[in-house]
Every structure is written in C-alpha cells, then in structure tokens.
C-alpha atoms as a PDB file:
ATOM      1  CA  MET A   1     100.998  99.976  90.411  1.00  0.00           C
ATOM      2  CA  THR A   2      97.807 100.590  89.336  1.00  0.00           C
ATOM      3  CA  ASN A   3      94.158  99.187  90.222  1.00  0.00           C
ATOM      4  CA  THR A   4      91.958  99.794  87.050  1.00  0.00           C
ATOM      5  CA  PRO A   5      88.113 100.044  88.040  1.00  0.00           C
ATOM      6  CA  SER A   6      85.389  98.624  86.446  1.00  0.00           C
ATOM      7  CA  SER A   7      83.389 102.219  86.501  1.00  0.00           C
ATOM      8  CA  PRO A   8      85.741 104.775  85.975  1.00  0.00           C
ATOM      9  CA  ALA A   9      83.153 107.742  86.352  1.00  0.00           C
ATOM     10  CA  SER A  10      82.189 106.847  89.617  1.00  0.00           C
ATOM     11  CA  THR A  11      85.272 105.699  90.969  1.00  0.00           C
ATOM     12  CA  PRO A  12      87.929 108.295  92.913  1.00  0.00           C
ATOM     13  CA  THR A  13      91.400 108.233  91.267  1.00  0.00           C
ATOM     14  CA  LEU A  14      94.169 108.151  94.157  1.00  0.00           C
ATOM     15  CA  LEU A  15      97.420 109.215  93.463  1.00  0.00           C
ATOM     16  CA  PHE A  16     100.183 108.743  96.215  1.00  0.00           C
ATOM     17  CA  ILE A  17     103.831 110.687  95.390  1.00  0.00           C
ATOM     18  CA  CYS A  18     107.197 110.135  97.275  1.00  0.00           C
ATOM     19  CA  THR A  19     110.622 111.257  96.060  1.00  0.00           C
ATOM     20  CA  ARG A  20     111.983 107.781  94.923  1.00  0.00           C
ATOM     21  CA  ASN A  21     108.935 105.969  94.664  1.00  0.00           C
ATOM     22  CA  GLY A  22     110.361 102.650  95.623  1.00  0.00           C
ATOM     23  CA  GLY A  23     108.589 102.214  98.965  1.00  0.00           C
ATOM     24  CA  LYS A  24     106.092 104.315 100.543  1.00  0.00           C
ATOM     25  CA  SER A  25     104.163 105.546  97.737  1.00  0.00           C
ATOM     26  CA  GLN A  26     104.347 101.925  96.337  1.00  0.00           C
ATOM     27  CA  MET A  27     103.025 100.616  99.713  1.00  0.00           C
ATOM     28  CA  ALA A  28      99.974 103.172  99.858  1.00  0.00           C
ATOM     29  CA  ALA A  29      99.105 102.156  96.522  1.00  0.00           C
ATOM     30  CA  ALA A  30      99.435  98.507  97.415  1.00  0.00           C
ATOM     31  CA  LEU A  31      97.289  98.771 100.443  1.00  0.00           C
ATOM     32  CA  ALA A  32      94.888 101.052  98.985  1.00  0.00           C
ATOM     33  CA  ALA A  33      94.408  98.408  96.254  1.00  0.00           C
ATOM     34  CA  LYS A  34      94.370  95.512  98.705  1.00  0.00           C
ATOM     35  CA  HIS A  35      91.717  97.724 100.924  1.00  0.00           C
ATOM     36  CA  GLY A  36      89.762  99.335  98.074  1.00  0.00           C
ATOM     37  CA  GLY A  37      89.434  96.738  95.399  1.00  0.00           C
ATOM     38  CA  ASP A  38      87.415  97.829  92.228  1.00  0.00           C
ATOM     39  CA  THR A  39      85.841 100.915  94.591  1.00  0.00           C
ATOM     40  CA  VAL A  40      89.242 103.078  94.066  1.00  0.00           C
ATOM     41  CA  GLU A  41      91.655 103.381  90.485  1.00  0.00           C
ATOM     42  CA  VAL A  42      95.223 103.512  92.275  1.00  0.00           C
ATOM     43  CA  HIS A  43      98.493 105.010  90.892  1.00  0.00           C
ATOM     44  CA  SER A  44     101.396 105.841  92.965  1.00  0.00           C
ATOM     45  CA  ALA A  45     104.458 108.441  91.535  1.00  0.00           C
ATOM     46  CA  GLY A  46     107.769 110.083  92.546  1.00  0.00           C
ATOM     47  CA  THR A  47     109.210 113.305  92.292  1.00  0.00           C
ATOM     48  CA  ASN A  48     112.708 111.773  91.302  1.00  0.00           C
ATOM     49  CA  PRO A  49     111.900 108.147  90.930  1.00  0.00           C
ATOM     50  CA  GLY A  50     114.404 105.424  91.330  1.00  0.00           C
ATOM     51  CA  THR A  51     115.138 102.419  89.313  1.00  0.00           C
ATOM     52  CA  SER A  52     113.583  99.492  91.880  1.00  0.00           C
ATOM     53  CA  ILE A  53     111.197  98.583  94.446  1.00  0.00           C
ATOM     54  CA  ASN A  54     112.688  98.531  98.051  1.00  0.00           C
ATOM     55  CA  GLU A  55     112.843  94.786  98.918  1.00  0.00           C
ATOM     56  CA  GLU A  56     112.125  95.395 102.613  1.00  0.00           C
ATOM     57  CA  SER A  57     108.923  97.329 101.873  1.00  0.00           C
ATOM     58  CA  ALA A  58     107.819  94.777  99.509  1.00  0.00           C
ATOM     59  CA  ALA A  59     108.362  92.229 102.141  1.00  0.00           C
ATOM     60  CA  ALA A  60     106.536  93.798 104.607  1.00  0.00           C
ATOM     61  CA  ILE A  61     103.534  94.615 102.332  1.00  0.00           C
ATOM     62  CA  ALA A  62     103.239  90.936 101.486  1.00  0.00           C
ATOM     63  CA  GLU A  63     103.075  89.901 105.386  1.00  0.00           C
ATOM     64  CA  VAL A  64      99.821  91.662 105.183  1.00  0.00           C
ATOM     65  CA  GLY A  65      98.649  90.114 101.620  1.00  0.00           C
ATOM     66  CA  ALA A  66      99.143  92.723  99.750  1.00  0.00           C
ATOM     67  CA  ASP A  67     101.846  93.171  96.596  1.00  0.00           C
ATOM     68  CA  MET A  68     103.919  95.668  95.009  1.00  0.00           C
ATOM     69  CA  SER A  69     106.575  93.415  93.797  1.00  0.00           C
ATOM     70  CA  GLN A  70     105.423  94.107  90.333  1.00  0.00           C
ATOM     71  CA  GLY A  71     105.477  97.984  91.113  1.00  0.00           C
ATOM     72  CA  THR A  72     107.795 100.150  88.826  1.00  0.00           C
ATOM     73  CA  PRO A  73     109.030 103.377  90.076  1.00  0.00           C
ATOM     74  CA  THR A  74     107.338 106.027  87.825  1.00  0.00           C
ATOM     75  CA  ALA A  75     107.290 109.914  87.450  1.00  0.00           C
ATOM     76  CA  ILE A  76     104.573 111.953  88.014  1.00  0.00           C
ATOM     77  CA  ASP A  77     102.075 112.331  85.090  1.00  0.00           C
ATOM     78  CA  PRO A  78     100.828 116.052  85.117  1.00  0.00           C
ATOM     79  CA  ASP A  79      97.708 114.394  83.424  1.00  0.00           C
ATOM     80  CA  LEU A  80      97.180 111.641  86.439  1.00  0.00           C
ATOM     81  CA  LEU A  81      97.622 114.677  88.895  1.00  0.00           C
ATOM     82  CA  CYS A  82      94.893 116.637  86.645  1.00  0.00           C
ATOM     83  CA  ARG A  83      92.244 113.615  87.240  1.00  0.00           C
ATOM     84  CA  ALA A  84      93.012 112.476  90.426  1.00  0.00           C
ATOM     85  CA  ASP A  85      90.269 113.245  93.168  1.00  0.00           C
ATOM     86  CA  ARG A  86      92.947 112.504  95.847  1.00  0.00           C
ATOM     87  CA  VAL A  87      97.033 113.542  95.499  1.00  0.00           C
ATOM     88  CA  ILE A  88      99.005 112.241  98.694  1.00  0.00           C
ATOM     89  CA  VAL A  89     102.289 112.836  99.268  1.00  0.00           C
ATOM     90  CA  LEU A  90     103.798 110.633 101.713  1.00  0.00           C
ATOM     91  CA  GLY A  91     106.717 112.242 103.914  1.00  0.00           C
ATOM     92  CA  SER A  92     108.384 115.891 103.639  1.00  0.00           C
ATOM     93  CA  GLU A  93     111.039 115.131 101.189  1.00  0.00           C
ATOM     94  CA  ALA A  94     108.821 115.243  98.245  1.00  0.00           C
ATOM     95  CA  GLN A  95     107.865 118.493  97.043  1.00  0.00           C
ATOM     96  CA  VAL A  96     104.657 118.741  94.372  1.00  0.00           C
ATOM     97  CA  GLU A  97     103.528 121.673  93.024  1.00  0.00           C
ATOM     98  CA  PRO A  98      99.639 122.195  92.032  1.00  0.00           C
ATOM     99  CA  VAL A  99      99.468 122.261  88.113  1.00  0.00           C
ATOM    100  CA  ASP A 100      96.640 123.930  86.212  1.00  0.00           C
ATOM    101  CA  GLY A 101      93.487 121.988  86.000  1.00  0.00           C
ATOM    102  CA  MET A 102      94.080 119.846  89.355  1.00  0.00           C
ATOM    103  CA  ARG A 103      91.157 119.400  90.902  1.00  0.00           C
ATOM    104  CA  ALA A 104      92.672 117.833  94.269  1.00  0.00           C
ATOM    105  CA  GLU A 105      94.150 119.783  97.170  1.00  0.00           C
ATOM    106  CA  ILE A 106      97.945 117.918  97.864  1.00  0.00           C
ATOM    107  CA  ASP A 107      97.676 116.338 100.927  1.00  0.00           C
ATOM    108  CA  THR A 108     100.939 115.198 102.937  1.00  0.00           C
ATOM    109  CA  TRP A 109     101.075 112.441 105.254  1.00  0.00           C
ATOM    110  CA  ILE A 110     103.808 112.582 107.509  1.00  0.00           C
ATOM    111  CA  THR A 111     105.104 109.110 108.380  1.00  0.00           C
ATOM    112  CA  ASP A 112     107.005 108.577 111.996  1.00  0.00           C
ATOM    113  CA  GLU A 113     110.462 107.841 111.007  1.00  0.00           C
ATOM    114  CA  PRO A 114     111.445 104.716 113.503  1.00  0.00           C
ATOM    115  CA  SER A 115     115.052 105.070 111.879  1.00  0.00           C
ATOM    116  CA  ALA A 116     115.482 108.318 113.982  1.00  0.00           C
ATOM    117  CA  ARG A 117     114.904 106.311 116.837  1.00  0.00           C
ATOM    118  CA  GLY A 118     117.448 103.698 116.025  1.00  0.00           C
ATOM    119  CA  ILE A 119     114.745 101.228 114.650  1.00  0.00           C
ATOM    120  CA  GLU A 120     116.074  99.808 111.219  1.00  0.00           C
ATOM    121  CA  GLY A 121     115.226  96.776 108.862  1.00  0.00           C
ATOM    122  CA  MET A 122     112.300  94.921 109.233  1.00  0.00           C
ATOM    123  CA  GLU A 123     110.972  96.204 112.034  1.00  0.00           C
ATOM    124  CA  ARG A 124     111.067  99.820 110.781  1.00  0.00           C
ATOM    125  CA  MET A 125     109.351  98.795 107.332  1.00  0.00           C
ATOM    126  CA  ARG A 126     106.585  97.227 109.481  1.00  0.00           C
ATOM    127  CA  LEU A 127     106.234 100.233 111.696  1.00  0.00           C
ATOM    128  CA  VAL A 128     105.875 102.441 108.084  1.00  0.00           C
ATOM    129  CA  ARG A 129     103.563  99.914 106.733  1.00  0.00           C
ATOM    130  CA  ASP A 130     101.129  99.914 109.636  1.00  0.00           C
ATOM    131  CA  ASP A 131     101.322 103.778 109.759  1.00  0.00           C
ATOM    132  CA  ILE A 132     100.596 103.787 106.034  1.00  0.00           C
ATOM    133  CA  ASP A 133      97.698 101.140 106.322  1.00  0.00           C
ATOM    134  CA  GLY A 134      95.712 103.181 109.262  1.00  0.00           C
ATOM    135  CA  ARG A 135      95.751 105.986 107.218  1.00  0.00           C
ATOM    136  CA  VAL A 136      94.919 104.274 103.747  1.00  0.00           C
ATOM    137  CA  ARG A 137      92.124 102.870 105.954  1.00  0.00           C
ATOM    138  CA  GLU A 138      90.734 105.817 107.121  1.00  0.00           C
ATOM    139  CA  LEU A 139      91.093 107.315 103.482  1.00  0.00           C
ATOM    140  CA  LEU A 140      89.034 104.513 102.203  1.00  0.00           C
ATOM    141  CA  ASP A 141      86.524 105.113 104.700  1.00  0.00           C
ATOM    142  CA  GLY A 142      86.276 108.746 103.928  1.00  0.00           C
ATOM    143  CA  LEU A 143      85.411 107.726 100.178  1.00  0.00           C
ATOM    144  CA  LYS A 144      82.762 105.076 101.332  1.00  0.00           C
ATOM    145  CA  SER A 145      81.561 108.164 103.710  1.00  0.00           C
ATOM    146  CA  GLU A 146      81.389 110.672 100.806  1.00  0.00           C
ATOM    147  CA  LYS A 147      79.707 108.307  98.106  1.00  0.00           C
ATOM    148  CA  THR A 148      77.240 107.808 100.705  1.00  0.00           C
ATOM    149  CA  ARG A 149      76.133 111.247 101.618  1.00  0.00           C
ATOM    150  CA  THR A 150      76.182 111.730  97.411  1.00  0.00           C
ATOM    151  CA  VAL A 151      74.120 109.352  96.904  1.00  0.00           C
ATOM    152  CA  ARG A 152      70.940 109.786  99.256  1.00  0.00           C
END
C-alpha cells in the first residue's frame, strides 16, 4: 500500500512493518493513508512476507472506511528504510535491524492480542484494528505538531 504525496520534500514517509505483511502493518498503512491523506507517504512491508492480504483484516479495515484489499505483501526495501522518517514495527515477532544511513529510529508497537484471551474472528480483528487506529492517529497528531513547531 502506498499513498503518494503531492510534495514529497515536506511530507513525512511512514513505514509500517510486521512479519507477514498481510495483516497488522497493512492495517496501519491503510489507516495512516485514510487519516493522513496527502500529508504523509505511507508504506508497509514484512520481514518474511506472505502471499496474500488477511481477509478478516481487510474486512475490519473496510468497516471504518479504509482500504487494504489491494495491498500486496512486500519485503523490506533497505532504501526505503533509509528514506523513512518513521519506522514502526507492529508486534514482537518481526525483528528489524537498522541499516547504514537510516535516519529514523525503529519504534515497536506491541498490540494487545485478543486471541490470548480467547477472542477470535472479527471481534479479534476489530479490537486489533481499534488499537492500531488509536496509535496511528496519535502518530499523525504528533507529526502535525512537529510540522507546526518547525514552521513557526
């Protein structure tokens, strides 16, 4: 999933990473694209990408007006790691090592896993989506604040 900005020089680049790149990182990217519009450039990738988008994840995202259905699991691009302003790893399973030239620190979001409490299916996906959505909104609000401080 990529949301291409109109003015890349002043637009933060976000890279969301998980293991398979079919669920959580794609969800985060879809939500960031929805909420951030052309104020952010959004990418997602996986440390060991699968072959398809998680259907329940896509359905949960669609419920809130975002779209990840056309996403394709993708491996991490080292050039994108260097170019990204924010690198966010979703979950503890994906391990991302910094590469020479990176300007962003690697941040990890540990999402509560409802299945550990016996919650499965769409109820699980909605809880995961809502947790990620809150974090994405907080990230975007922080980026707006940074931009406002820089402009002044």
